[in-house]
Short mmCIF file of C-alpha atoms and ligand atoms in Angstrom, two decimals:
data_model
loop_
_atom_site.label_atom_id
_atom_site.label_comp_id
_atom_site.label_asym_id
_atom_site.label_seq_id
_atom_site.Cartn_x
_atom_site.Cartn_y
_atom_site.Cartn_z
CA UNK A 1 73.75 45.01 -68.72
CA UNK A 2 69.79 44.29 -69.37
CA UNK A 3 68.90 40.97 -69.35
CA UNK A 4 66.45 40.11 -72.47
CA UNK A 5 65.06 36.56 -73.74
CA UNK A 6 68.21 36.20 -76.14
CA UNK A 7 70.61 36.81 -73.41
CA UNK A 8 68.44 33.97 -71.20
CA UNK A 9 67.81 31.76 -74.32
CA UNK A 10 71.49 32.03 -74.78
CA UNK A 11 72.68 31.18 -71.38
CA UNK A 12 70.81 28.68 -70.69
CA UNK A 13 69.45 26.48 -74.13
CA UNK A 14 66.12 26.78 -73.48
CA UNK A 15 64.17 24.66 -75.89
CA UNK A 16 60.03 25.13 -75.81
CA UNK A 17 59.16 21.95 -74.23
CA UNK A 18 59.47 22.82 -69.96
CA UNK A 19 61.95 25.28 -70.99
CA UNK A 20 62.61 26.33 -67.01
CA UNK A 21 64.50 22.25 -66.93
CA UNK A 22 67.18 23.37 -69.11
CA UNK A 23 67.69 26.64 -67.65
CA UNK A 24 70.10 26.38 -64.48
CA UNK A 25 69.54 27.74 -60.94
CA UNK A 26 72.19 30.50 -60.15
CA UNK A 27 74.22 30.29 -57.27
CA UNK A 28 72.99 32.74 -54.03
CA UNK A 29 73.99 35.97 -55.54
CA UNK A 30 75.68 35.60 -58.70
CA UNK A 31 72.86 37.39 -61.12
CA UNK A 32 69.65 39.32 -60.60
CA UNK A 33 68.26 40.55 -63.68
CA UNK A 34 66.59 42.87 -61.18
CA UNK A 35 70.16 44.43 -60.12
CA UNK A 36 70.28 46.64 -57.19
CA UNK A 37 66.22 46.93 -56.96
CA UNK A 38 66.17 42.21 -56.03
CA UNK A 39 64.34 41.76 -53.19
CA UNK A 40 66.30 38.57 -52.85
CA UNK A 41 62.81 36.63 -53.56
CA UNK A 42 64.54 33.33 -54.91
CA UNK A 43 63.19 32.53 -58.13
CA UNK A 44 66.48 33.45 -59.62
CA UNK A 45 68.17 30.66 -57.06
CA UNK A 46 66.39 27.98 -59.38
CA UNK A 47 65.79 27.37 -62.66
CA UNK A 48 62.40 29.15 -62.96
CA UNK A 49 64.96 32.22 -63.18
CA UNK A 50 63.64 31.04 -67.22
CA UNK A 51 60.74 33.21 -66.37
CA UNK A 52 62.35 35.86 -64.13
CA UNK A 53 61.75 39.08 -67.05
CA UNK A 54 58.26 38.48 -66.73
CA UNK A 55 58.04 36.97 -63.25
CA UNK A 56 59.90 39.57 -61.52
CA UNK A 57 58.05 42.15 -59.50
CA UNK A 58 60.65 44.23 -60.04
CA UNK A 59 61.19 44.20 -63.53
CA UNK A 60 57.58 43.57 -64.44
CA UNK A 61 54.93 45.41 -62.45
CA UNK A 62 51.56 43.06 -63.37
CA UNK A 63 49.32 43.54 -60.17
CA UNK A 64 46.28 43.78 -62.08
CA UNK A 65 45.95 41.09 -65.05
CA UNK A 66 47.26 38.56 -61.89
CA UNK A 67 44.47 40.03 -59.99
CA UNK A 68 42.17 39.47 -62.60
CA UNK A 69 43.49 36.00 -63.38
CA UNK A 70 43.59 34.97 -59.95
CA UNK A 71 40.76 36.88 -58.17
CA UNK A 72 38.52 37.06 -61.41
CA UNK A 73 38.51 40.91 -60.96
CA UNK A 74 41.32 43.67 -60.80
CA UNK A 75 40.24 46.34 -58.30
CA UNK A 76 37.86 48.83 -58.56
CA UNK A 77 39.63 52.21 -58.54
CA UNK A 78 36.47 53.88 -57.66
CA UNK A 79 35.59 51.70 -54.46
CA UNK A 80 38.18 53.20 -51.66
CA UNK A 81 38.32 49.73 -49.93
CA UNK A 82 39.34 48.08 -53.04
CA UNK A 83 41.64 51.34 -54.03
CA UNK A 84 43.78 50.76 -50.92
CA UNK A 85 43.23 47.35 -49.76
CA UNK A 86 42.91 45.40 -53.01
CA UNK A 87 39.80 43.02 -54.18
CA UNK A 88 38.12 41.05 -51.59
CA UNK A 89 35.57 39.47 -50.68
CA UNK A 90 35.67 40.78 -46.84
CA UNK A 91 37.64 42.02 -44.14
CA UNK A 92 37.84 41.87 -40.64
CA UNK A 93 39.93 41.82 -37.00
CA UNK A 94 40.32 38.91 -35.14
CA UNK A 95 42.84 37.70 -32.68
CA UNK A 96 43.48 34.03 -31.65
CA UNK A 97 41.54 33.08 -28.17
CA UNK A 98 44.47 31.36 -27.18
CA UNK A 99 47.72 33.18 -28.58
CA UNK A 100 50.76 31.10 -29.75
CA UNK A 101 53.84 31.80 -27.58
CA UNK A 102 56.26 33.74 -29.64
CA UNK A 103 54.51 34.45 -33.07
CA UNK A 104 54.31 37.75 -34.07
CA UNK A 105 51.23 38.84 -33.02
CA UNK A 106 48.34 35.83 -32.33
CA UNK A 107 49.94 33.54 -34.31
CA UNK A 108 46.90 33.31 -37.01
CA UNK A 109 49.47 32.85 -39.82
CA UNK A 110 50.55 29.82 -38.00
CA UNK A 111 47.45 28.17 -36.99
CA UNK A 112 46.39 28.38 -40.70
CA UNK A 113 49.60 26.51 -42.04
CA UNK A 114 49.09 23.83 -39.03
CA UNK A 115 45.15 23.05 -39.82
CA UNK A 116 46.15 23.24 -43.86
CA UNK A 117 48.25 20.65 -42.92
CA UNK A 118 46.48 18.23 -40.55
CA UNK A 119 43.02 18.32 -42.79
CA UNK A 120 44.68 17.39 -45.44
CA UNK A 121 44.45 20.29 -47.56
CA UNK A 122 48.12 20.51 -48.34
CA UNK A 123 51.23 18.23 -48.50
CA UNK A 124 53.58 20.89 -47.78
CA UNK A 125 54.09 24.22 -46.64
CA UNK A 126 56.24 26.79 -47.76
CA UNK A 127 57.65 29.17 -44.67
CA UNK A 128 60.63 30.36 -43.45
CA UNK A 129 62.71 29.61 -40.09
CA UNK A 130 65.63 31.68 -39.06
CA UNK A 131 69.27 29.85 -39.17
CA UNK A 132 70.35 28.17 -35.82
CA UNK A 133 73.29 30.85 -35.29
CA UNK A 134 71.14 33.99 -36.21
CA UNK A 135 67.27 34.83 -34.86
CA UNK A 136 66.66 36.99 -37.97
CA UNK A 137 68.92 35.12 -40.71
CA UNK A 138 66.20 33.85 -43.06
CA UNK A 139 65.89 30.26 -44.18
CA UNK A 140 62.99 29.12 -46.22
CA UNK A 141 61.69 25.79 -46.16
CA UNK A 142 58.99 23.22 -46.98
CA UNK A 143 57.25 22.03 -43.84
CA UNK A 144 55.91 19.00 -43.94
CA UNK A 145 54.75 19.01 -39.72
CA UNK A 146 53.28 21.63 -37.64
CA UNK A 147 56.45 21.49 -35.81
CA UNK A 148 58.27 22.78 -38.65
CA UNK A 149 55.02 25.09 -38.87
CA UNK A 150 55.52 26.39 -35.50
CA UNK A 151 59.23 27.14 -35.98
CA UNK A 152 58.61 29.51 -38.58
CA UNK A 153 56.35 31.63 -36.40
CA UNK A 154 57.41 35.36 -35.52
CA UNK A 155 58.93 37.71 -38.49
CA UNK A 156 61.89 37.57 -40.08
CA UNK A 157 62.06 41.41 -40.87
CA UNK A 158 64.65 40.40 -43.77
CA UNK A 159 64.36 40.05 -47.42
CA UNK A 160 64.19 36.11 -47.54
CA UNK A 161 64.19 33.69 -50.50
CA UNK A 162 61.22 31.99 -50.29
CA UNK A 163 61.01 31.04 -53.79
CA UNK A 164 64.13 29.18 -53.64
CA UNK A 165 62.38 26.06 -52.62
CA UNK A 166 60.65 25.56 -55.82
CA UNK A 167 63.10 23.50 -57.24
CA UNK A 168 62.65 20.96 -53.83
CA UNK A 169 58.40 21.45 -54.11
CA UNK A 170 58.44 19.79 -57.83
CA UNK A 171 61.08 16.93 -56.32
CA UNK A 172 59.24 16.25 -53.25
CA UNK A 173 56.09 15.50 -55.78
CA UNK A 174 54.06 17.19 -53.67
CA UNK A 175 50.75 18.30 -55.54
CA UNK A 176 49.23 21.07 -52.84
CA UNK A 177 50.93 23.12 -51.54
CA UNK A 178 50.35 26.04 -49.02
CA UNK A 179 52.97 28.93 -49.66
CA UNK A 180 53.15 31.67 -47.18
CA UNK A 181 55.12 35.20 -48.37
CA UNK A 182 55.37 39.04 -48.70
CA UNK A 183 54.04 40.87 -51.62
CA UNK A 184 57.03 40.35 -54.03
CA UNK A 185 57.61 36.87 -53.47
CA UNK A 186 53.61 36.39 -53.86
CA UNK A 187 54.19 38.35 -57.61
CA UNK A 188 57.12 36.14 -58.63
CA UNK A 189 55.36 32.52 -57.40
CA UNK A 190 51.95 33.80 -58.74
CA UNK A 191 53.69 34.67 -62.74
CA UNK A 192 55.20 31.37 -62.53
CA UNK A 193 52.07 29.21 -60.71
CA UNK A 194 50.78 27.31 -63.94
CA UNK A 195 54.88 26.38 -64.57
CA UNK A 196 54.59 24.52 -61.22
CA UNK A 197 52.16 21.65 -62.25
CA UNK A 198 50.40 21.92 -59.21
CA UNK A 199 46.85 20.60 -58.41
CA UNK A 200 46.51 23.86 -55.41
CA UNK A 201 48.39 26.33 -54.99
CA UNK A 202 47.07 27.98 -51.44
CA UNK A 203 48.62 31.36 -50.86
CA UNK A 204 48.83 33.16 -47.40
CA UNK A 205 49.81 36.50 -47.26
CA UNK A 206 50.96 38.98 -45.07
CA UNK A 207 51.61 42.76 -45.83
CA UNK A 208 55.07 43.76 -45.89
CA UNK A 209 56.83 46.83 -46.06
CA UNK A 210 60.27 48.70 -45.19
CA UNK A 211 61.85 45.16 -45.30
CA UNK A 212 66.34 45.42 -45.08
CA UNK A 213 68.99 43.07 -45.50
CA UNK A 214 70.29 41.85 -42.57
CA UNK A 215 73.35 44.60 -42.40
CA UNK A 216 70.66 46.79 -42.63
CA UNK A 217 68.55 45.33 -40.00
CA UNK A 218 72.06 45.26 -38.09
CA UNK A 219 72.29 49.28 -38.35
CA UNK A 220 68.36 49.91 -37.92
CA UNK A 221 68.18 48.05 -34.52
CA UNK A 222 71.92 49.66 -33.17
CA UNK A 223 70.50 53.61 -34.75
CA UNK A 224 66.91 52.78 -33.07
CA UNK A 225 67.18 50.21 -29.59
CA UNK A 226 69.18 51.02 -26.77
CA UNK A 227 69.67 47.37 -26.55
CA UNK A 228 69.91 45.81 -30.16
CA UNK A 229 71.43 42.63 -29.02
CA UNK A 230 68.54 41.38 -27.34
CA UNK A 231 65.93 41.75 -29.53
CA UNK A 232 63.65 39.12 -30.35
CA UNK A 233 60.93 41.10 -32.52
CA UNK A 234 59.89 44.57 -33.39
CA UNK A 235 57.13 45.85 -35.11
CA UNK A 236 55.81 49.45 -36.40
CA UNK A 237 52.37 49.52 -34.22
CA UNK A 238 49.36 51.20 -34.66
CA UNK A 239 50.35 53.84 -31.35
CA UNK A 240 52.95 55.56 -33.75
CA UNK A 241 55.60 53.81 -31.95
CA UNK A 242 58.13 51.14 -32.87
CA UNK A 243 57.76 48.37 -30.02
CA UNK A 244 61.00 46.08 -29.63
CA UNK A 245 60.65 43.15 -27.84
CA UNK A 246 63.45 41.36 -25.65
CA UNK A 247 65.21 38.54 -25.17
CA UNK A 248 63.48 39.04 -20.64
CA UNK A 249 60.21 39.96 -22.12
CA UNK A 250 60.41 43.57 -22.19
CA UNK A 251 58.80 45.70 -24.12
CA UNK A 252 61.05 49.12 -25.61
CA UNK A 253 59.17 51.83 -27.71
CA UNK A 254 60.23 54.46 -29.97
CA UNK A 255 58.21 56.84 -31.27
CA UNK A 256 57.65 56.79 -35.22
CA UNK A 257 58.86 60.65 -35.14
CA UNK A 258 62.10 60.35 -32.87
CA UNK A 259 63.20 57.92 -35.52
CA UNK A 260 66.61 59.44 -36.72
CA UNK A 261 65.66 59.37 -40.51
CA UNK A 262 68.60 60.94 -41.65
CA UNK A 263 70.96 57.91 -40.57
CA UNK A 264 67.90 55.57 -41.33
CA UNK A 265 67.29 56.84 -44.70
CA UNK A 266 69.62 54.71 -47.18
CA UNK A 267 69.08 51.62 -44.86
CA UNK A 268 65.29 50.20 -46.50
CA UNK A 269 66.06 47.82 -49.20
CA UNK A 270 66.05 49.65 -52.55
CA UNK A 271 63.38 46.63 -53.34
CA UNK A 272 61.16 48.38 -50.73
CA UNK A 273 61.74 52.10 -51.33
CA UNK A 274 60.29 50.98 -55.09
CA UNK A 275 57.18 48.60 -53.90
CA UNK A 276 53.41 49.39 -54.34
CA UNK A 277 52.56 46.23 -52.82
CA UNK A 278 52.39 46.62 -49.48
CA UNK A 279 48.89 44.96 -49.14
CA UNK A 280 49.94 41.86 -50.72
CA UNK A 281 47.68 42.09 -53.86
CA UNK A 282 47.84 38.56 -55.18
CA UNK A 283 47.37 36.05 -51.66
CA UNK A 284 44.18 34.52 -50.78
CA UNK A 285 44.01 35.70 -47.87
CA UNK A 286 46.27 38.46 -46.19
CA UNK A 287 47.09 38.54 -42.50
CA UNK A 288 48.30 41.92 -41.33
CA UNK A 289 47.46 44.31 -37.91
CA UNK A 290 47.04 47.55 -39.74
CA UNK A 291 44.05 47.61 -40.23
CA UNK A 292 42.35 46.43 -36.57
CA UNK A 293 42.06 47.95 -33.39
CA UNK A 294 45.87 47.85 -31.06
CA UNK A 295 45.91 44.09 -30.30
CA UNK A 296 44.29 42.64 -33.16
CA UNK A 297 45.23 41.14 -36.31
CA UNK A 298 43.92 42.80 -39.43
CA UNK A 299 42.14 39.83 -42.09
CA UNK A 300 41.65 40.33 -45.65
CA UNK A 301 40.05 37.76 -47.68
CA UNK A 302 40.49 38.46 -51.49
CA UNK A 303 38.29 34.89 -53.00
CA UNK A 304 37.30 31.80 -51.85
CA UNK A 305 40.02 29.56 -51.79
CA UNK A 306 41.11 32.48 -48.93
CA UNK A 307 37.94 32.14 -47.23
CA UNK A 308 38.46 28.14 -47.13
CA UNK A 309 41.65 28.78 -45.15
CA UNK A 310 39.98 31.18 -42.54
CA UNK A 311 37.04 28.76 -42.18
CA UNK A 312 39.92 26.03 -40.63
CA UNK A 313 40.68 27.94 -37.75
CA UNK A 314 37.41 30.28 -37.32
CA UNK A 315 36.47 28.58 -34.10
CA UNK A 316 39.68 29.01 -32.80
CA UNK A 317 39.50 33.33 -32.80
CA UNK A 318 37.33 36.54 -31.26
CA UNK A 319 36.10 38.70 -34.52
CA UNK A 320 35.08 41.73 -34.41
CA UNK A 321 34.17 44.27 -37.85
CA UNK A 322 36.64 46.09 -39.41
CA UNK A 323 36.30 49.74 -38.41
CA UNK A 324 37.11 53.68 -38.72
CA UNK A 325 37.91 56.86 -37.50
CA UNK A 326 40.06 59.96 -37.92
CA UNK A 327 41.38 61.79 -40.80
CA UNK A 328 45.24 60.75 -42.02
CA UNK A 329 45.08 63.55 -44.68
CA UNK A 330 47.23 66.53 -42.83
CA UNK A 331 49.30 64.20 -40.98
CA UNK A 332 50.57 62.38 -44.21
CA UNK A 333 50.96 65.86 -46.24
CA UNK A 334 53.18 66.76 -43.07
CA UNK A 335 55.33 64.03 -43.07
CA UNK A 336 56.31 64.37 -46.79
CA UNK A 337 58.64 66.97 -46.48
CA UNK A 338 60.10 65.93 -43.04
CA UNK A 339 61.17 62.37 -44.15
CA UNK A 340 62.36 64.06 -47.33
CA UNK A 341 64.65 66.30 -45.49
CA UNK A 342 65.03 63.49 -42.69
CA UNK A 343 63.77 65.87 -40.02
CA UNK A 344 64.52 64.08 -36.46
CA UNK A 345 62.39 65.43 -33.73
CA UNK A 346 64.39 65.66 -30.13
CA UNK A 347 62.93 62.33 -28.09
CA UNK A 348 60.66 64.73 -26.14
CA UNK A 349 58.54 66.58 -28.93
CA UNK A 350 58.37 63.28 -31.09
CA UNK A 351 57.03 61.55 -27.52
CA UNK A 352 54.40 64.19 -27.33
CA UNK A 353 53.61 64.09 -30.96
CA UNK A 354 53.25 60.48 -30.86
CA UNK A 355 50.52 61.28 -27.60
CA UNK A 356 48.91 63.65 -29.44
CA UNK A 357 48.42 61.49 -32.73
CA UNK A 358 47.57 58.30 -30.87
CA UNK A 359 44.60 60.41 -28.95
CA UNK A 360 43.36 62.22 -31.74
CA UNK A 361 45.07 60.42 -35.16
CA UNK A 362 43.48 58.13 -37.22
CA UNK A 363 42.68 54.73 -36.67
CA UNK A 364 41.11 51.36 -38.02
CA UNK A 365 41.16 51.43 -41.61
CA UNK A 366 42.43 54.70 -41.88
CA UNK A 367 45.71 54.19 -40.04
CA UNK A 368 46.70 51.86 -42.27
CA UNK A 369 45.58 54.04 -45.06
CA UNK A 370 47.73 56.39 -42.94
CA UNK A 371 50.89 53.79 -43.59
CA UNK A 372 49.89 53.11 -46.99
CA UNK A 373 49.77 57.10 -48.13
CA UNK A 374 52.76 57.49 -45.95
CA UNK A 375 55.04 55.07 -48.20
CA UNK A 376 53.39 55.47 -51.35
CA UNK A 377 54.76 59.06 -51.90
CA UNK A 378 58.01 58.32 -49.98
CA UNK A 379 58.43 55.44 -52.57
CA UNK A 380 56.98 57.38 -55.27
CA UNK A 381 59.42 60.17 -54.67
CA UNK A 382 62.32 57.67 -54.67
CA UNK A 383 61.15 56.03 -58.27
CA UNK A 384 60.81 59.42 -59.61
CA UNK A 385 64.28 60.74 -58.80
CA UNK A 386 66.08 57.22 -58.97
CA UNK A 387 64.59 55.71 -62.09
CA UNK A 388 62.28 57.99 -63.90
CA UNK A 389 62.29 55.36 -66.86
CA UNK A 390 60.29 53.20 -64.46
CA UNK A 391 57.95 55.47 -63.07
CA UNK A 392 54.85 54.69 -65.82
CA UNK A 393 54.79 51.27 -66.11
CA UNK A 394 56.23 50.39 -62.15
CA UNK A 395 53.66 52.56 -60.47
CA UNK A 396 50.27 50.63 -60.49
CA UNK A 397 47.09 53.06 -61.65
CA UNK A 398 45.78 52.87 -58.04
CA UNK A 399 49.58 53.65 -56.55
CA UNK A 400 49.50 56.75 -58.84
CA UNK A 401 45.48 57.49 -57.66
CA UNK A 402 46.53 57.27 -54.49
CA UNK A 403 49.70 59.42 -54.35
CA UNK A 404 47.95 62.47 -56.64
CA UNK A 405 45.87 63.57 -53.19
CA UNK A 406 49.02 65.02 -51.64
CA UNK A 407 51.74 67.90 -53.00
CA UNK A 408 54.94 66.27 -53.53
CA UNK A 409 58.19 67.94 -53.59
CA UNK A 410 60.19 67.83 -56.47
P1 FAD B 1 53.11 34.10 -37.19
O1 FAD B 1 52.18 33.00 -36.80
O2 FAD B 1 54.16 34.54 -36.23
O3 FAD B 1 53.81 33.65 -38.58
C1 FAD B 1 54.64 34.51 -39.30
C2 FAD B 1 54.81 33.91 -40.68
O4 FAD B 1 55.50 34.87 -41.49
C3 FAD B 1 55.60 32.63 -40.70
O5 FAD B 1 54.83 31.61 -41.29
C4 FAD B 1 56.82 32.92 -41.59
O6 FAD B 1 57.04 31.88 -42.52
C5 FAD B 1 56.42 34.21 -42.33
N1 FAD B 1 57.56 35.12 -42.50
C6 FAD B 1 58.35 35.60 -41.53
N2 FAD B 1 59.26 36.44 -42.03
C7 FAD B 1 59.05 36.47 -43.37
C8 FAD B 1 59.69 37.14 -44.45
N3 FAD B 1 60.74 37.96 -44.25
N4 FAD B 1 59.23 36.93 -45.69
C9 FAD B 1 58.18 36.10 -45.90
N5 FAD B 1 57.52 35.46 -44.94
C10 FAD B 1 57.96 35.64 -43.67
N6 FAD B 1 51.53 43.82 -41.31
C11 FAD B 1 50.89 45.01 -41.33
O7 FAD B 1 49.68 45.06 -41.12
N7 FAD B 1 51.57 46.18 -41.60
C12 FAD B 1 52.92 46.20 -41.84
O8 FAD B 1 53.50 47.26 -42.06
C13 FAD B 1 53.62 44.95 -41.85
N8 FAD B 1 54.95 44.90 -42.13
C14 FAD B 1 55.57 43.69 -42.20
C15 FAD B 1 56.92 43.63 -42.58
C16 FAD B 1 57.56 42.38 -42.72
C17 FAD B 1 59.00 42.34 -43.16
C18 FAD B 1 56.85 41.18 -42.47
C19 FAD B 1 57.52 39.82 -42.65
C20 FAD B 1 55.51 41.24 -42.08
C21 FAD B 1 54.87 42.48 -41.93
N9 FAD B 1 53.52 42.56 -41.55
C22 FAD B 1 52.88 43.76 -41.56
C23 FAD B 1 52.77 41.34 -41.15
C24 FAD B 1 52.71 41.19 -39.61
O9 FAD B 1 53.88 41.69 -38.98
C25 FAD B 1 52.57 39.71 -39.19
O10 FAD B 1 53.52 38.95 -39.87
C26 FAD B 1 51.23 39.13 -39.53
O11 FAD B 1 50.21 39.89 -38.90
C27 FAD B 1 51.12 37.68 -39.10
O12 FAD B 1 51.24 37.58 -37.70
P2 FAD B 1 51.04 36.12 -37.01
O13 FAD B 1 51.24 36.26 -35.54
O14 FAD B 1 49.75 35.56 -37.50
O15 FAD B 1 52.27 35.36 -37.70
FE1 SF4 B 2 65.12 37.39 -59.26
FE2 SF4 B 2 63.35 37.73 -57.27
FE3 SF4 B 2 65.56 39.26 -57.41
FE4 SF4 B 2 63.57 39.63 -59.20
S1 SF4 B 2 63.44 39.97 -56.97
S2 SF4 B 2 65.79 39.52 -59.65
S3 SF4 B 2 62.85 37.49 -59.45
S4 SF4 B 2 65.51 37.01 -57.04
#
């Protein structure tokens, strides 16, 4: 069934005076105008689900007029920084001098939300914690102390509902507010920002991509680890290796090409096998690692009210530019068909692959162009062949620019 502005006027009696108070929040589950492709965001778990048709990332691809609206450009098609990485003002790598125990990389994301909180710059803090019986069962929440803050540290590589406590920001009174989210939760909250009556609205981004639901996360550690139980964090690094961590400490990796696609292949969210936002378009400021050296956390600051937020905790990092080097071109065209026909490489050739391409692959900036081209034409691919109504207006211009370098199957 679509889901249109009678359907919502309809259910919910929506007059045109705050028309999101009469509409009512939807229990966990029950309805997602977005159907299969929800990324579980959480606007539709409270009554701003008024605004989901247009809100929706999903249902509503906007990146540019928000970018414009909220940036005061879109991005420059013509400027490859701005093509892949969106507009900003600068980027860099930095790392935190002193690394918080148990974040996800240096903890940057972290020592942000704390300072926004002790200056004085926000009341609240939107983040999410895991549940006390499960380490990667996402649960949102406004923090309102740094230990709250710090609790939140470390990914939750699960689609989470972030936007669920929007309801709780506009009881709490709060007036500033920090929110920290993945791209498609960063689309929803930034279509419904001028609803919230806010005085600031800070955003902190990080990029996101190949996110799961937590079955899927289930079957994507027990296909990948040989000890899925004990993992505390993983992450896709910049060595073309997947690097669990464990409960003692140790560290487990998996090269990229020994992944076995074929059983991994229908376990991505179909949210994430249909996103073009893996740079987080619409944040003030974007913490990431693709795009520094192995070790580093990758910074992009898109305007000022970003750069405010970096100034807070400048003294507390080691910088370093933002640099360069190899060509991802040959490597991405090979990997098309391969993933397509979920190719797995026996352990041995995909460990010497992964030696080769971490001596001789690209790096910097273009690794993570290397990820970006890499999941732009897988996710391409998938819109084309799954919903080929979608393909013009869900593919962003610089999406499309970007996936027209390589030959695509059909
Ligand atoms: P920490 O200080 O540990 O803080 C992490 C913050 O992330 C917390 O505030 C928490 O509220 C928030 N968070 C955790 N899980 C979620 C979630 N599911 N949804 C929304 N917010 C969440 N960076 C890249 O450069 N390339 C990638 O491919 C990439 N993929 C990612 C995939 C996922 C699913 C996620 C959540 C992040 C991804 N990142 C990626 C970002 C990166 O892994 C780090 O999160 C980022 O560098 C911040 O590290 P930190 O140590 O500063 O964060
Ligand atoms: Fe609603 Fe968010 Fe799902 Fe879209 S992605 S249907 S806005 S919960």
């Amino acid at each position: 069934m679509r889901y249109n502005d009678s359907d919502l006027k309809t259910q919910f009696n929506m007059t045109s005076i705050a028309p999101h108070h009469k509409a009512k929040a939807l229990k966990s589950g029950s309805r997602r105008p977005a159907k299969e492709l929800c990324s579980e965001c959480g606007l539709c778990d409270t009554y701003y689900i008024h605004y989901v048709k247009e809100a929706c990332a999903f249902l509503n691809q906007q990146i540019a007029e928000l970018e414009a609206e909220f940036h005061g450009l879109s991005r420059n098609l013509e400027d490859e920084n701005q093509l892949y990485f969106g507009v900003h003002q600068k980027m860099l790598a930095a790392r935190k001098k002193q690394p918080i125990e148990g974040a996800q990389w240096t903890g940057i994301v972290s020592a942000i939300a704390c300072e926004m909180l002790t200056q004085g710059k926000v009341e609240g803090v939107v983040c999410v914690q895991n549940t006390p019986e499960d380490r990667f069962q996402p649960q949102p929440i406004l923090a309102t102390t740094t230990a709250e803050i710090l609790a939140a540290r470390v990914n939750k590589p699960t689609l989470s509902p972030n936007l669920s406590i929007l309801e709780q920001i506009e009881r709490s009174g709060m007036r500033r507010i920090l929110a920290i989210g993945v791209g498609c939760q960063i689309q929803a909250l930034r279509a419904v920002e001028k609803q919230l009556g806010l005085e600031k609205l800070y955003v902190l981004g990080t990029p996101c991509v190949d996110n799961v639901t937590r079955e899927g996360l289930q079957k994507f550690l027990e296909t990948t680890s040989k000890s899925p139980e004990t993992v505390v964090h993983y992450e896709f690094m910049q060595d073309f290796q997947v690097h669990f961590k464990h409960i003692d400490g140790s560290i487990e990796k998996v090269p990229f090409f020994g992944l076995k696609t074929n059983q991994l292949k229908d376990v991505f969210a179909p949210s994430c096998m249909t996103c073009f936002d893996y740079v987080n378009s619409l944040a003030d400021l974007v913490v990431g690692y693709m795009g520094a050296p192995f070790g580093w956390q990758w910074l992009v600051v898109r305007n000022d009210t970003g750069q405010e937020m970096l100034d807070l905790v400048w003294s507390q990092l080691d910088t370093q530019p933002v640099s360069s080097s190899g060509n991802r071109h040959q490597a991405v065209q090979q990997s098309i068909p391969a993933y397509d026909q979920g190719v797995t490489l026996p352990m041995w050739a995909a460990k010497l692959m992964g030696v080769v391409i971490e001596k001789i692959g690209p790096k910097g900036l273009e690794y993570a162009r290397f990820s970006i081209d890499s999941h732009f034409t897988r996710n391409y691919l998938y819109v084309k062949r799954n919903y080929p109504e979608k393909l013009a207006q869900h593919v962003p211009p610089y999406a499309q620019k970007i996936v027209s370098q390589y030959r695509l199957p059909e």
